[in-house]
XYZ file of N, CA and C in Angstrom:
780
model
N -0.383 3.237 12.937
C -1.332 2.161 12.635
C -1.704 2.240 11.165
N -1.232 1.323 10.380
C -1.567 1.301 8.963
C -2.739 0.359 8.741
N -3.551 0.668 7.754
C -4.755 -0.121 7.495
C -4.719 -0.767 6.121
N -3.539 -0.914 5.550
C -3.398 -1.555 4.258
C -1.964 -1.470 3.801
N -1.644 -2.206 2.770
C -0.290 -2.252 2.239
C -0.278 -1.593 0.872
N 0.418 -0.434 0.713
C 0.391 0.251 -0.577
C 1.017 -0.548 -1.695
N 1.777 -1.573 -1.368
C 2.396 -2.368 -2.412
C 1.528 -3.497 -2.921
N 0.402 -3.750 -2.261
C -0.460 -4.864 -2.652
C -1.900 -4.383 -2.724
N -2.405 -4.103 -3.938
C -3.782 -3.646 -4.075
C -4.756 -4.674 -3.529
N -5.952 -4.227 -3.118
C -6.939 -5.157 -2.583
C -7.283 -6.252 -3.578
N -7.538 -7.434 -3.052
C -7.907 -8.548 -3.907
C -9.398 -8.521 -4.183
N -9.815 -9.369 -5.107
C -11.239 -9.571 -5.347
C -11.882 -10.004 -4.033
N -12.914 -9.292 -3.563
C -13.471 -9.625 -2.251
C -13.999 -11.039 -2.149
N -14.313 -11.675 -3.272
C -14.786 -13.049 -3.221
C -13.801 -14.000 -3.894
N -12.534 -13.557 -3.981
C -11.506 -14.432 -4.521
C -11.171 -15.535 -3.535
N -10.833 -16.708 -4.046
C -10.487 -17.827 -3.173
C -9.176 -17.552 -2.455
N -9.113 -17.958 -1.217
C -7.877 -17.873 -0.448
C -7.722 -19.160 0.333
N -6.475 -19.493 0.652
C -6.238 -20.679 1.472
C -6.875 -20.480 2.838
N -7.453 -21.525 3.362
C -8.029 -21.458 4.694
C -9.488 -21.090 4.702
N -10.104 -20.963 3.518
C -11.543 -20.754 3.493
C -11.974 -19.316 3.607
N -11.059 -18.356 3.471
C -11.458 -16.960 3.533
C -11.992 -16.479 2.205
N -12.478 -15.253 2.210
C -13.015 -14.672 0.990
C -12.131 -13.577 0.430
N -11.041 -13.236 1.078
C -10.169 -12.193 0.563
C -10.601 -10.822 1.041
N -9.698 -9.842 0.913
C -9.982 -8.444 1.223
C -10.507 -8.252 2.638
N -10.018 -9.051 3.585
C -10.402 -8.872 4.974
C -11.654 -9.610 5.383
N -12.318 -10.277 4.445
C -13.549 -10.979 4.786
C -13.222 -12.396 5.236
N -13.977 -12.885 6.183
C -13.706 -14.211 6.729
C -15.008 -14.968 6.910
N -14.973 -16.227 6.557
C -16.147 -17.074 6.707
C -16.245 -17.626 8.124
N -17.467 -17.704 8.618
C -17.675 -18.343 9.909
C -17.486 -19.850 9.786
N -17.824 -20.406 8.622
C -17.647 -21.831 8.395
C -16.267 -22.100 7.816
N -15.800 -23.326 7.961
C -14.485 -23.681 7.428
C -14.525 -23.855 5.918
N -15.678 -24.202 5.384
C -15.788 -24.494 3.958
C -15.915 -23.204 3.158
N -15.144 -23.086 2.091
C -15.208 -21.912 1.230
C -16.418 -22.009 0.313
N -16.980 -20.858 -0.091
C -18.128 -20.903 -0.994
C -17.726 -21.431 -2.358
N -18.652 -22.091 -2.998
C -18.405 -22.677 -4.312
C -19.400 -22.079 -5.299
N -18.932 -21.195 -6.210
C -19.859 -20.573 -7.163
C -20.553 -21.584 -8.059
N -19.969 -22.788 -8.188
C -20.584 -23.803 -9.041
C -21.741 -24.513 -8.353
N -21.892 -24.286 -7.054
C -22.962 -24.946 -6.317
C -24.259 -24.169 -6.511
N -25.276 -24.766 -7.102
C -26.518 -24.031 -7.373
C -27.223 -23.618 -6.086
N -27.723 -22.409 -6.094
C -28.507 -21.921 -4.968
C -27.699 -21.419 -3.795
N -26.372 -21.473 -3.881
C -25.553 -21.044 -2.746
C -25.452 -19.518 -2.716
N -25.633 -18.952 -1.536
C -25.573 -17.499 -1.353
C -24.622 -17.198 -0.202
N -23.761 -16.203 -0.416
C -22.852 -15.753 0.635
C -23.360 -14.415 1.166
N -23.497 -14.329 2.465
C -23.916 -13.095 3.128
C -22.700 -12.468 3.809
N -22.489 -11.179 3.583
C -21.370 -10.484 4.218
C -21.849 -9.182 4.830
N -21.229 -8.787 5.909
C -21.502 -7.499 6.540
C -20.408 -6.536 6.116
N -20.778 -5.525 5.375
C -19.804 -4.631 4.751
C -19.295 -3.594 5.752
N -18.005 -3.310 5.694
C -17.410 -2.192 6.424
C -17.057 -1.104 5.416
N -17.859 -0.043 5.308
C -17.520 1.020 4.358
C -16.147 1.630 4.615
N -15.742 1.713 5.888
C -14.400 2.229 6.163
C -13.346 1.385 5.457
N -13.432 0.082 5.633
C -12.450 -0.806 5.017
C -12.491 -0.694 3.494
N -13.694 -0.674 2.945
C -13.858 -0.598 1.492
C -13.245 0.688 0.940
N -13.618 1.828 1.516
C -13.152 3.110 0.993
C -11.662 3.317 1.241
N -11.178 2.863 2.398
C -9.749 3.008 2.687
C -8.925 2.193 1.692
N -9.373 0.972 1.399
C -8.645 0.145 0.439
C -8.704 0.742 -0.963
N -9.835 1.335 -1.330
C -9.918 2.013 -2.627
C -8.943 3.188 -2.682
N -8.907 3.965 -1.600
C -7.976 5.096 -1.543
C -6.537 4.616 -1.649
N -6.248 3.518 -0.985
C -4.895 2.966 -1.005
C -4.518 2.483 -2.402
N -5.469 1.879 -3.089
C -5.205 1.419 -4.462
C -4.913 2.610 -5.377
N -5.721 3.662 -5.278
C -5.476 4.860 -6.083
C -4.136 5.498 -5.721
N -3.814 5.487 -4.443
C -2.534 6.006 -3.958
C -1.374 5.266 -4.637
N -1.476 3.947 -4.665
C -0.440 3.136 -5.299
C -0.364 3.406 -6.794
N -1.524 3.492 -7.440
C -1.543 3.757 -8.878
C -0.952 5.129 -9.205
N -1.203 6.109 -8.349
C -0.638 7.441 -8.571
C 0.885 7.387 -8.552
N 1.426 6.617 -7.623
C 2.883 6.486 -7.536
C 3.440 5.820 -8.799
N 2.717 4.834 -9.315
C 3.175 4.135 -10.514
C 3.054 5.008 -11.761
N 2.038 5.869 -11.800
C 1.822 6.709 -12.981
C 2.725 7.935 -13.018
N 3.247 8.337 -11.875
C 3.976 9.602 -11.794
C 5.126 9.716 -12.800
N 5.964 8.687 -12.993
C 7.059 8.851 -13.961
C 6.571 9.089 -15.388
N 5.366 8.632 -15.683
C 4.847 8.763 -17.042
C 4.068 10.053 -17.243
N 3.284 10.438 -16.233
C 2.428 11.611 -16.397
C 2.083 12.199 -15.037
N 2.539 13.424 -14.790
C 2.202 14.087 -13.532
C 0.718 14.413 -13.461
N 0.116 14.746 -14.598
C -1.305 15.093 -14.573
C -2.155 13.875 -14.222
N -1.818 12.703 -14.773
C -2.555 11.491 -14.421
C -2.362 11.155 -12.943
N -1.131 11.269 -12.481
C -0.863 10.993 -11.069
C -1.640 11.955 -10.180
N -1.720 13.218 -10.591
C -2.453 14.201 -9.804
C -3.932 13.874 -9.696
N -4.525 13.411 -10.798
C -5.944 13.033 -10.753
C -6.170 11.904 -9.751
N -5.301 10.912 -9.800
C -5.431 9.789 -8.877
C -5.206 10.232 -7.433
N -4.289 11.162 -7.235
C -4.023 11.665 -5.884
C -5.242 12.373 -5.309
N -5.882 13.196 -6.113
C -7.053 13.924 -5.612
C -8.170 12.959 -5.233
N -8.407 11.971 -6.088
C -9.446 10.988 -5.781
C -9.084 10.194 -4.527
N -7.820 9.834 -4.397
C -7.384 9.058 -3.240
C -7.565 9.844 -1.950
N -7.169 11.109 -1.949
C -7.292 11.910 -0.732
C -8.744 12.019 -0.287
N -9.640 12.254 -1.235
C -11.054 12.364 -0.879
C -11.582 11.047 -0.313
N -11.147 9.932 -0.870
C -11.606 8.640 -0.361
C -11.023 8.339 1.017
N -9.782 8.731 1.263
C -9.227 8.556 2.611
C -10.106 9.280 3.637
N -10.520 10.495 3.301
C -11.317 11.266 4.255
C -12.750 10.749 4.340
N -13.290 10.242 3.230
C -14.606 9.607 3.300
C -14.551 8.351 4.165
N -13.444 7.623 4.077
C -13.276 6.453 4.943
C -13.268 6.869 6.406
N -12.627 7.993 6.704
C -12.597 8.480 8.086
C -14.004 8.814 8.576
N -14.811 9.406 7.709
C -16.196 9.704 8.100
C -16.962 8.418 8.368
N -16.796 7.439 7.479
C -17.484 6.164 7.675
C -17.056 5.508 8.982
N -15.781 5.613 9.308
C -15.265 5.010 10.543
C -15.970 5.574 11.771
N -16.079 6.890 11.835
C -16.681 7.529 13.005
C -18.176 7.235 13.084
N -18.858 7.298 11.952
C -20.301 7.046 11.965
C -20.599 5.589 12.324
N -19.801 4.670 11.792
C -19.988 3.256 12.116
C -19.714 3.006 13.594
N -18.657 3.622 14.115
C -18.311 3.423 15.524
C -19.382 3.992 16.446
N -19.970 5.122 16.065
C -21.008 5.714 16.912
C -22.173 4.750 17.099
N -22.529 4.042 16.037
C -23.649 3.097 16.104
C -23.258 1.828 16.851
N -22.034 1.354 16.622
C -21.637 0.051 17.155
C -21.143 0.104 18.601
N -20.456 1.176 18.979
C -19.913 1.222 20.340
C -20.434 2.409 21.141
N -21.208 3.281 20.498
C -21.766 4.421 21.211
C -22.983 4.028 22.032
N -23.298 4.843 23.009
C -24.507 4.601 23.787
C -25.730 4.841 22.895
N -26.690 3.945 22.906
C -27.823 4.043 21.973
C -28.545 5.379 22.035
N -28.644 5.940 23.228
C -29.392 7.194 23.357
C -28.610 8.402 22.832
N -27.306 8.214 22.548
C -26.480 9.333 22.083
C -25.933 9.140 20.670
N -25.979 7.922 20.153
C -25.351 7.636 18.860
C -25.881 8.530 17.750
N -27.166 8.898 17.838
C -27.763 9.698 16.766
C -27.109 11.073 16.634
N -26.465 11.546 17.689
C -25.814 12.854 17.615
C -24.751 12.884 16.522
N -24.125 11.730 16.294
C -23.069 11.631 15.289
C -23.552 10.932 14.024
N -24.410 9.925 14.187
C -24.707 9.011 13.082
C -26.015 9.295 12.360
N -26.685 10.387 12.650
C -27.950 10.697 11.983
C -27.659 11.418 10.667
N -27.892 10.763 9.513
C -27.565 11.414 8.235
C -28.443 12.615 7.919
N -29.596 12.722 8.579
C -30.457 13.879 8.326
C -29.953 15.133 9.044
N -29.025 14.936 9.986
C -28.426 16.069 10.698
C -26.916 15.858 10.756
N -26.261 15.946 9.601
C -24.822 15.628 9.560
C -23.998 16.584 10.412
N -23.052 16.004 11.099
C -22.136 16.772 11.939
C -20.787 16.852 11.237
N -20.137 18.013 11.235
C -18.801 18.090 10.641
C -17.876 17.034 11.234
N -17.011 16.482 10.393
C -16.161 15.384 10.834
C -15.283 15.783 12.013
N -14.775 16.991 12.017
C -13.911 17.399 13.133
C -14.669 17.348 14.457
N -15.949 17.724 14.434
C -16.749 17.702 15.657
C -17.122 16.272 16.042
N -17.480 15.459 15.041
C -17.832 14.065 15.327
C -16.629 13.315 15.890
N -15.457 13.589 15.342
C -14.223 12.933 15.799
C -13.951 13.271 17.265
N -14.152 14.541 17.606
C -13.896 14.974 18.982
C -14.962 14.463 19.950
N -16.199 14.307 19.465
C -17.312 13.941 20.338
C -17.445 12.439 20.563
N -16.949 11.625 19.638
C -17.178 10.179 19.708
C -16.815 9.571 21.063
N -15.670 9.882 21.672
C -15.372 9.265 22.974
C -16.426 9.555 24.038
N -16.998 10.756 24.024
C -18.036 11.079 25.000
C -19.319 10.309 24.716
N -19.591 10.040 23.446
C -20.782 9.281 23.071
C -20.632 7.810 23.447
N -19.400 7.318 23.403
C -19.171 5.890 23.633
C -18.900 5.544 25.090
N -18.369 6.477 25.867
C -17.901 6.152 27.217
C -18.981 6.382 28.264
N -18.969 5.529 29.281
C -19.858 5.733 30.424
C -19.307 6.824 31.341
N -17.983 6.908 31.413
C -17.327 7.935 32.212
C -16.739 8.991 31.277
N -16.589 10.220 31.743
C -16.013 11.262 30.887
C -14.632 10.850 30.379
N -14.406 10.917 29.066
C -13.102 10.516 28.518
C -12.052 11.591 28.757
N -10.815 11.224 28.490
C -9.729 12.197 28.588
C -9.974 13.329 27.602
N -9.629 14.530 28.015
C -9.861 15.698 27.171
C -8.974 15.648 25.937
N -9.509 16.138 24.842
C -8.747 16.234 23.604
C -7.814 17.432 23.680
N -6.546 17.207 23.383
C -5.572 18.297 23.349
C -5.613 18.931 21.962
N -6.188 20.124 21.818
C -6.341 20.702 20.480
C -5.024 21.087 19.824
N -3.967 21.203 20.616
C -2.672 21.596 20.061
C -1.707 20.427 19.911
N -2.099 19.251 20.401
C -1.208 18.100 20.344
C -1.382 17.326 19.052
N -0.264 16.922 18.431
C -0.376 16.126 17.213
C -1.030 14.780 17.515
N -1.789 14.226 16.563
C -1.912 14.689 15.173
C -3.136 15.562 14.917
N -3.770 16.089 15.977
C -5.023 16.817 15.783
C -4.868 18.033 14.867
N -3.900 18.942 15.074
C -3.789 20.084 14.158
C -3.517 19.653 12.714
N -2.726 18.598 12.546
C -2.440 18.112 11.193
C -3.695 17.505 10.554
N -4.470 16.786 11.359
C -5.716 16.210 10.852
C -6.684 17.315 10.436
N -6.746 18.367 11.222
C -7.615 19.485 10.862
C -7.173 20.137 9.557
N -5.883 20.130 9.284
C -5.419 20.671 8.002
C -5.918 19.829 6.832
N -5.962 18.509 7.015
C -6.518 17.663 5.951
C -7.978 18.028 5.689
N -8.731 18.198 6.760
C -10.144 18.539 6.602
C -10.302 19.926 5.986
N -9.444 20.854 6.384
C -9.514 22.206 5.822
C -9.173 22.197 4.338
N -8.245 21.331 3.947
C -7.892 21.232 2.530
C -9.091 20.754 1.720
N -9.760 19.716 2.212
C -10.956 19.235 1.519
C -12.034 20.316 1.485
N -12.215 21.015 2.600
C -13.222 22.074 2.635
C -12.892 23.180 1.639
N -11.602 23.436 1.458
C -11.204 24.454 0.494
C -11.548 24.073 -0.935
N -11.616 22.770 -1.196
C -12.019 22.314 -2.532
C -13.529 22.363 -2.709
N -14.265 22.057 -1.658
C -15.724 21.977 -1.779
C -16.425 23.297 -1.453
N -15.725 24.198 -0.764
C -16.221 25.556 -0.515
C -15.152 26.519 -1.032
N -15.102 26.714 -2.351
C -13.934 27.375 -2.949
C -13.741 28.839 -2.579
N -14.811 29.546 -2.255
C -14.644 30.954 -1.917
C -14.489 31.833 -3.146
N -14.026 33.052 -2.912
C -13.883 34.039 -3.981
C -12.716 33.686 -4.906
N -12.733 34.200 -6.140
C -11.601 33.950 -7.046
C -10.255 34.339 -6.447
N -10.242 35.400 -5.662
C -8.979 35.841 -5.066
C -8.428 34.840 -4.062
N -9.295 33.936 -3.589
C -8.861 32.928 -2.622
C -8.462 31.623 -3.297
N -8.544 31.582 -4.625
C -8.278 30.337 -5.349
C -7.117 30.472 -6.328
N -6.271 31.433 -6.112
C -5.161 31.637 -7.036
C -4.026 30.666 -6.753
N -3.490 30.108 -7.818
C -2.338 29.207 -7.733
C -1.212 29.793 -8.579
N 0.013 29.406 -8.269
C 1.178 30.014 -8.914
C 2.133 28.926 -9.384
N 2.703 29.158 -10.570
C 3.601 28.186 -11.185
C 4.852 28.900 -11.679
N 5.953 28.184 -11.660
C 7.237 28.733 -12.113
C 7.888 27.734 -13.061
N 8.794 28.199 -13.931
C 9.459 27.268 -14.856
C 10.244 26.193 -14.100
N 10.244 24.999 -14.660
C 11.031 23.915 -14.076
C 12.517 24.188 -14.274
N 13.339 23.402 -13.610
C 14.788 23.621 -13.670
C 15.322 23.505 -15.089
N 14.743 22.596 -15.888
C 15.234 22.427 -17.259
C 14.481 23.291 -18.262
N 13.524 24.082 -17.769
C 12.796 24.978 -18.658
C 11.820 24.297 -19.589
N 11.495 23.036 -19.320
C 10.613 22.303 -20.231
C 9.140 22.437 -19.873
N 8.844 22.911 -18.674
C 7.448 22.994 -18.243
C 7.349 23.955 -17.069
N 6.119 24.128 -16.592
C 5.889 24.925 -15.394
C 5.508 23.991 -14.247
N 5.986 24.313 -13.061
C 5.719 23.514 -11.876
C 5.138 24.404 -10.784
N 4.397 23.807 -9.830
C 3.873 24.620 -8.721
C 4.994 25.393 -8.032
N 4.717 26.632 -7.726
C 5.717 27.505 -7.122
C 6.085 27.017 -5.726
N 7.376 26.859 -5.499
C 7.878 26.472 -4.185
C 7.762 27.674 -3.247
N 7.130 27.507 -2.070
C 7.002 28.648 -1.150
C 8.340 29.267 -0.766
N 9.413 28.484 -0.857
C 10.734 29.015 -0.503
C 11.349 29.818 -1.642
N 10.678 29.819 -2.791
C 11.244 30.502 -3.959
C 10.290 31.550 -4.518
N 9.489 32.156 -3.651
C 8.570 33.195 -4.110
C 9.376 34.430 -4.509
N 9.232 34.899 -5.746
C 10.007 36.064 -6.181
C 9.663 37.307 -5.360
N 10.619 38.206 -5.180
C 10.346 39.447 -4.446
C 9.207 40.228 -5.096
N 8.338 40.749 -4.257
C 7.226 41.549 -4.758
C 5.968 40.761 -5.050
N 6.065 39.418 -5.077
C 4.874 38.606 -5.299
C 4.144 38.445 -3.971
N 2.834 38.596 -4.014
C 2.054 38.722 -2.781
C 1.887 37.460 -1.948
N 1.708 36.275 -2.524
C 1.270 35.161 -1.675
C 2.286 34.791 -0.601
N 1.781 34.603 0.601
C 2.631 34.117 1.682
C 2.778 32.610 1.533
N 3.803 32.016 2.144
C 3.959 30.557 2.050
C 2.723 29.785 2.490
N 2.014 30.295 3.514
C 0.830 29.591 3.999
C -0.319 29.633 3.001
N -0.282 30.558 2.053
C -1.304 30.576 1.011
C -1.043 29.500 -0.030
N 0.187 29.026 -0.098
C 0.544 28.010 -1.080
C 0.477 26.607 -0.496
N 0.843 26.463 0.764
C 0.861 25.150 1.404
C 0.331 25.251 2.824
N -0.230 24.152 3.301
C -0.646 24.090 4.699
C 0.602 24.089 5.575
N 0.625 24.890 6.630
C 1.880 25.084 7.371
C 2.402 23.849 8.089
N 1.519 22.984 8.599
C 1.989 21.840 9.385
C 2.272 20.612 8.527
N 1.416 20.339 7.574
C 1.586 19.132 6.757
C 2.358 19.388 5.472
N 2.414 20.645 5.044
C 3.079 20.953 3.783
C 2.274 20.579 2.555
N 1.007 20.209 2.730
C 0.185 19.839 1.578
C -0.184 21.079 0.777
N -0.116 20.999 -0.547
C -0.422 22.173 -1.365
C -1.911 22.496 -1.339
N -2.219 23.766 -1.327
C -3.625 24.175 -1.381
C -4.177 24.061 -2.799
N -3.306 24.128 -3.769
C -3.693 23.964 -5.170
C -3.938 22.481 -5.442
N -5.172 22.071 -5.772
C -5.421 20.638 -5.982
C -4.608 20.045 -7.126
N -4.250 20.870 -8.120
C -3.462 20.355 -9.245
C -2.023 20.039 -8.844
N -1.599 20.534 -7.700
C -0.215 20.327 -7.264
C -0.049 19.087 -6.395
N -1.139 18.387 -6.093
C -1.057 17.229 -5.200
C -0.315 16.083 -5.892
N 0.640 15.481 -5.170
C 1.463 14.403 -5.708
C 1.506 13.235 -4.712
N 1.988 12.068 -5.157
C 1.978 10.897 -4.260
C 2.681 11.114 -2.930
N 3.771 11.879 -2.897
C 4.442 12.064 -1.608
C 3.581 12.886 -0.650
N 2.702 13.730 -1.193
C 1.754 14.429 -0.323
C 0.740 13.440 0.258
N 0.330 12.477 -0.569
C -0.586 11.449 -0.069
C 0.061 10.615 1.026
N 1.361 10.359 0.903
C 2.059 9.633 1.968
C 1.883 10.370 3.295
N 2.040 11.692 3.235
C 1.868 12.504 4.444
C 0.427 12.441 4.942
N -0.525 12.607 4.027
C -1.939 12.619 4.414
C -2.351 11.291 5.028
N -1.923 10.200 4.420
C -2.274 8.890 4.964
C -1.645 8.688 6.346
N -0.407 9.140 6.500
C 0.239 9.028 7.802
C -0.503 9.802 8.875
N -0.957 11.007 8.532
C -1.719 11.810 9.490
C -3.029 11.116 9.846
N -3.723 10.583 8.834
C -4.989 9.906 9.096
C -4.784 8.691 9.992
N -3.779 7.889 9.703
C -3.528 6.706 10.528
C -3.192 7.101 11.970
N -2.424 8.173 12.132
C -2.105 8.638 13.483
C -3.350 9.163 14.193
N -4.227 9.830 13.437
C -5.459 10.342 14.038
C -6.364 9.195 14.483
N -6.423 8.132 13.682
C -7.217 6.965 14.069
C -6.633 6.327 15.327
N -5.311 6.212 15.377
C -4.670 5.627 16.555
C -4.921 6.481 17.796
N -4.873 7.808 17.644
C -5.113 8.693 18.784
C -6.565 8.598 19.249
N -7.492 8.515 18.298
C -8.901 8.359 18.669
C -9.120 7.024 19.371
N -8.459 5.997 18.894
C -8.576 4.681 19.517
C -8.088 4.715 20.964
N -7.017 5.457 21.219
C -6.519 5.570 22.598
C -7.541 6.257 23.491
N -8.213 7.270 22.964
C -9.231 7.959 23.763
C -10.438 7.060 24.027
N -10.582 6.030 23.202
C -11.674 5.072 23.373
C -11.203 3.790 24.062
N -10.006 3.833 24.648
C -9.442 2.664 25.343
C -9.376 1.435 24.444
N -9.104 1.657 23.164
C -8.923 0.549 22.229
C -10.190 -0.004 21.625
N -11.351 0.549 21.987
C -12.617 -0.014 21.494
C -12.805 0.197 19.999
N -12.175 1.223 19.442
C -12.385 1.538 18.027
C -11.873 0.423 17.121
N -10.716 -0.132 17.449
C -10.094 -1.127 16.566
C -9.953 -2.499 17.221
N -10.557 -2.689 18.379
C -10.407 -3.966 19.074
C -10.898 -5.118 18.200
N -10.071 -6.150 18.105
C -10.386 -7.321 17.277
C -10.651 -6.933 15.826
N -10.012 -5.831 15.386
C -10.180 -5.354 14.000
C -11.650 -5.101 13.671
N -12.421 -4.689 14.672
C -13.852 -4.459 14.489
C -14.147 -3.494 13.360
N -13.307 -2.464 13.214
C -13.579 -1.395 12.261
C -13.427 -1.832 10.810
N -12.710 -2.943 10.577
C -12.509 -3.353 9.184
C -12.896 -4.803 8.908
N -13.463 -5.461 9.889
C -13.905 -6.832 9.661
C -15.141 -6.848 8.770
N -15.182 -7.828 7.892
C -16.350 -8.026 7.039
C -16.710 -9.511 7.082
N -17.323 -9.946 8.182
C -17.611 -11.379 8.333
C -18.619 -11.862 7.299
N -18.421 -13.088 6.878
C -19.291 -13.698 5.874
C -19.797 -15.047 6.380
N -20.890 -15.474 5.817
C -21.384 -16.820 6.084
C -22.107 -17.327 4.846
N -22.128 -18.634 4.717
C -22.820 -19.260 3.599
C -24.249 -19.561 4.030
N -25.196 -19.050 3.274
C -26.597 -19.327 3.566
C -26.995 -20.632 2.888
N -27.719 -21.473 3.586
C -28.120 -22.748 2.969
C -29.065 -22.506 1.797
N -28.974 -23.334 0.772
C -29.882 -23.169 -0.371
C -31.337 -23.316 0.060
N -32.171 -22.489 -0.522
C -33.598 -22.601 -0.231
C -34.200 -23.746 -1.039
N -35.086 -24.491 -0.423
C -35.724 -25.577 -1.189
C -36.596 -25.011 -2.300
N -36.607 -25.708 -3.406
C -37.433 -25.275 -4.527
C -38.903 -25.411 -4.167
N -39.690 -24.427 -4.590
C -41.128 -24.465 -4.292
C -41.805 -25.559 -5.111
């Protein structure tokens, strides 16, 4: 389940579109499109932070791919920002769903910002919060759950860095000898201590070194996230994405107020 097209960056959310829409997933309840030249006209929209952040992550993802031939360091910066936004979008998705489809007496368990719940726990708990009957059990060993947890662990490793000994990265000369590149786990010289799992996550292959993140790693991360959303949706019997609820941003034109 993909939630955007990496080849087409998001449009201006209030850009004109054929058929009276507002662009970027927003749709007017009325057939008439808003006219900025009309005095006093106001457009009201209900924002989906998931949609907003996911599209931002996707745009950065695309830009990283375009920048890579020119500068790996620039591409890496965009990749790091994109990955964090993908995961922030996932948090917004779960918190929004808890409020919109969860039972009112239980939604606060996930959606209370004063008592934040780790995303892995909120993701696992959401079906129980939303369902009247006990949902199907989560298989902790079945994909994409272990891969999704690796994404979260990677982010946690950046925000909870640990001791210096836990933050070591390794680089080796490139094939042409013009620069240094992140050390390939398959090419660790004899006698060097780090195990392959210290260099990359074992299931996704994502590098633990944030400077080593590249667009093809983002392709993997986005694929895992989309699969995790699809798996969560199945546990919710389709309620998570039914009628594109999770990314709809409905709009309406408010009538001009009469002058006092």
